[in-house]
Short mmCIF file of C-alpha atoms in Angstrom, two decimals:
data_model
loop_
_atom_site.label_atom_id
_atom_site.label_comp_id
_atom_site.label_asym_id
_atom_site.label_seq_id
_atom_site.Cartn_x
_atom_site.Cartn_y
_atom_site.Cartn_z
CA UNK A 1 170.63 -187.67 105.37
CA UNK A 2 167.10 -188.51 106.89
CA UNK A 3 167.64 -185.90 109.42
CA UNK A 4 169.24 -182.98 107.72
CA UNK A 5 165.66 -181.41 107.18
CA UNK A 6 164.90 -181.88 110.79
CA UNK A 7 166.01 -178.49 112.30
CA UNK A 8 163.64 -177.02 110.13
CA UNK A 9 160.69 -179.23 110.55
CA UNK A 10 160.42 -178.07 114.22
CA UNK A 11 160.42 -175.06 113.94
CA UNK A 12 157.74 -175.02 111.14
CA UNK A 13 155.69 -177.49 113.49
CA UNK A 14 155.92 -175.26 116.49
CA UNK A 15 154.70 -171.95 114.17
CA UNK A 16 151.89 -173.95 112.35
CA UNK A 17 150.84 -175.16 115.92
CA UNK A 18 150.63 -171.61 117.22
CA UNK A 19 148.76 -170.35 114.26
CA UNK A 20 146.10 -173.66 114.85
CA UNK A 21 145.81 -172.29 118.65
CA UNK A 22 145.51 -169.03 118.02
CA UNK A 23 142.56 -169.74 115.40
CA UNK A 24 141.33 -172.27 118.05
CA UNK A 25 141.05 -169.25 120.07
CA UNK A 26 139.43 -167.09 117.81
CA UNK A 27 136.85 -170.02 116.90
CA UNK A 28 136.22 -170.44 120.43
CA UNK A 29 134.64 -166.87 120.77
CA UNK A 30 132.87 -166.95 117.56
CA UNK A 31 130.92 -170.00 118.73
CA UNK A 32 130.26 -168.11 121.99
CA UNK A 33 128.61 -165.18 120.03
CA UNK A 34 126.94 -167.40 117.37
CA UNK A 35 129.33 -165.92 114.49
CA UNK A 36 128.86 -168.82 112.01
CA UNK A 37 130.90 -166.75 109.09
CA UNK A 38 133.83 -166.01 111.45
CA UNK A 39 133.85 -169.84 112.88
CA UNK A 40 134.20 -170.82 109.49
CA UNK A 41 137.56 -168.31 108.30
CA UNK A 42 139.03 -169.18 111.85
CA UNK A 43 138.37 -173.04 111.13
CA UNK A 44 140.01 -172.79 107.71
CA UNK A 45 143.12 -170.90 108.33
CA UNK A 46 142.97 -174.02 111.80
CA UNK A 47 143.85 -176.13 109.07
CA UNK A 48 146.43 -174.33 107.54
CA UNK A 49 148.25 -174.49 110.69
CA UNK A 50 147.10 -177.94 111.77
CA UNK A 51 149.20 -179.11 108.42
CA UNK A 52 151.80 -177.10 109.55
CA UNK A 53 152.05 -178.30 112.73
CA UNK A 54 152.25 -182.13 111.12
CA UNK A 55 155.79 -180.77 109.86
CA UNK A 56 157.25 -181.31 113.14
CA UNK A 57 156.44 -185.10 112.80
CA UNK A 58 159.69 -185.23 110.56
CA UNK A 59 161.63 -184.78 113.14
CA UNK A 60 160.51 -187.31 115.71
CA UNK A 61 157.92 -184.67 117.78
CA UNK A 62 154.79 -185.00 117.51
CA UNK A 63 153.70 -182.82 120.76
CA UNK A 64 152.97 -180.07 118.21
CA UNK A 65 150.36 -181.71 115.85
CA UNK A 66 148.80 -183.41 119.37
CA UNK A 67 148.55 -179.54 120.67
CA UNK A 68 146.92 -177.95 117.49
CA UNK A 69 144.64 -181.02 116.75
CA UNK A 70 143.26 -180.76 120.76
CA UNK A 71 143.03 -177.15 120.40
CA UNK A 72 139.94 -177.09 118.29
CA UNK A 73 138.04 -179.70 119.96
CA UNK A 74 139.02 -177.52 123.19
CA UNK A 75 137.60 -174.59 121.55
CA UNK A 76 134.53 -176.41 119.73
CA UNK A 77 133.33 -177.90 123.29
CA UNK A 78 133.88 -175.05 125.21
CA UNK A 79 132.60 -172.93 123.05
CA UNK A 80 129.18 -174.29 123.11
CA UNK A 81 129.53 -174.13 126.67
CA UNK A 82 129.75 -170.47 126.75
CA UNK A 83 127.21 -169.79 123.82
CA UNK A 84 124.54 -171.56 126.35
CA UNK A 85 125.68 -169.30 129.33
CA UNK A 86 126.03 -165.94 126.97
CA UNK A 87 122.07 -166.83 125.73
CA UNK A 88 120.97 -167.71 129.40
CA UNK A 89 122.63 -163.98 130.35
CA UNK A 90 120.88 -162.59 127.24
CA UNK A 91 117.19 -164.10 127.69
CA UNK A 92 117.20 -163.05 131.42
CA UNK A 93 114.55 -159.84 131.22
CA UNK A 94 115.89 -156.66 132.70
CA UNK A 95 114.15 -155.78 136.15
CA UNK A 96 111.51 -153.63 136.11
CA UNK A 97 111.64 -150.32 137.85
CA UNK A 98 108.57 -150.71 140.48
CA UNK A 99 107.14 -146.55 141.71
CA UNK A 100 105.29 -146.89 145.17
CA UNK A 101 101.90 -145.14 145.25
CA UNK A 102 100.96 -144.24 149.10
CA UNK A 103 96.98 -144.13 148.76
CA UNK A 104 94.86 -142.35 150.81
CA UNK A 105 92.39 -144.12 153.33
CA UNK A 106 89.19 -142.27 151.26
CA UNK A 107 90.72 -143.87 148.37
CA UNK A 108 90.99 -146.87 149.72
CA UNK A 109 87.73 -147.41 151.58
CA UNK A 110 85.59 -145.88 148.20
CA UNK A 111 86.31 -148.83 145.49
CA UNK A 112 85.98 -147.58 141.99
CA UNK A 113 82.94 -148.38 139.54
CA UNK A 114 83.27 -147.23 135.37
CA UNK A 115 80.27 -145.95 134.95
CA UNK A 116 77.75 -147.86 133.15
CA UNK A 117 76.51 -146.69 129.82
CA UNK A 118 72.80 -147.29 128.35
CA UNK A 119 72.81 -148.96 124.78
CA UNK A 120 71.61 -146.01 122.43
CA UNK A 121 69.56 -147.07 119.23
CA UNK A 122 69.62 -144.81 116.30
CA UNK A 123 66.47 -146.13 114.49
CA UNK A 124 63.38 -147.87 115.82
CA UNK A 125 63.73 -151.39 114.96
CA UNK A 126 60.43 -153.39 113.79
CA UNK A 127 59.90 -156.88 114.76
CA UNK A 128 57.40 -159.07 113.76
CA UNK A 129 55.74 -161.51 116.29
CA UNK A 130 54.31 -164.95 115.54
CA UNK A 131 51.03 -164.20 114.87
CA UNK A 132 51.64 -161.17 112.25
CA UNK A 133 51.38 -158.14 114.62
CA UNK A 134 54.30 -155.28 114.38
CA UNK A 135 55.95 -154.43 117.22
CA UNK A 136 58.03 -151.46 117.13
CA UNK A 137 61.14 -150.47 120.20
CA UNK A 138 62.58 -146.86 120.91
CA UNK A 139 65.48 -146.09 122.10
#
């Protein structure tokens, strides 16, 4: 009587273990992309079938349960793994398109000065020395 359940505990073991892998899966690329809100539905429905997959326990196989509970550590570790090689890829800048300019010699040999401007002065300005006497600039 303890094993009349026991050709339908496998099978529900084996189906709740593939569900856990598949959502191991699925968890696996949301930590690559940095999808917190999809890591967390694919972690929750992990445990649906990591329960499932302790079904399989009742009849003497555990190999199930072992598979789905590994999956998700799996996934979690490499995971990370490819979240730090999809941000490397990401932060690399793009290369820059370089145009070659052929110069002249004339331009070359004549260096280039910005001409230099005079500071103008809109008013006089009025200073007043040390002994009292105004002295008065233009510009």
């Amino acid at each position: 009587m303890f094993r009349d359940l026991a050709a339908f505990f496998l099978p529900f073991g084996i189906i709740g273990a593939v569900i856990a892998v598949a959502c191991a899966i699925v968890v696996l690329l949301a930590v690559a992309r940095s999808a917190a809100g999809v890591v967390g539905g694919a972690t929750g429905v992990w445990i649906v079938g990591a329960v499932m997959s302790l079904a399989s326990g009742f009849s003497g196989q555990w190999i199930p349960a072992i598979v789905a509970g590994s999956a998700l550590i799996v996934a979690l570790v490499a995971g990370l793994g490819l979240r730090v090689a999809v941000r490397a890829i990401e932060a690399r800048p793009a290369p820059a398109i370089v145009a070659v300019v052929e110069e002249s010699a004339a331009a070359v040999e004549q260096p280039a000065v910005a001409p230099v401007r005079e500071p103008r002065i809109a008013r006089p300005r009025v200073a007043e020395r040390l002994g009292g006497e105004l002295v008065t600039s233009k510009g």
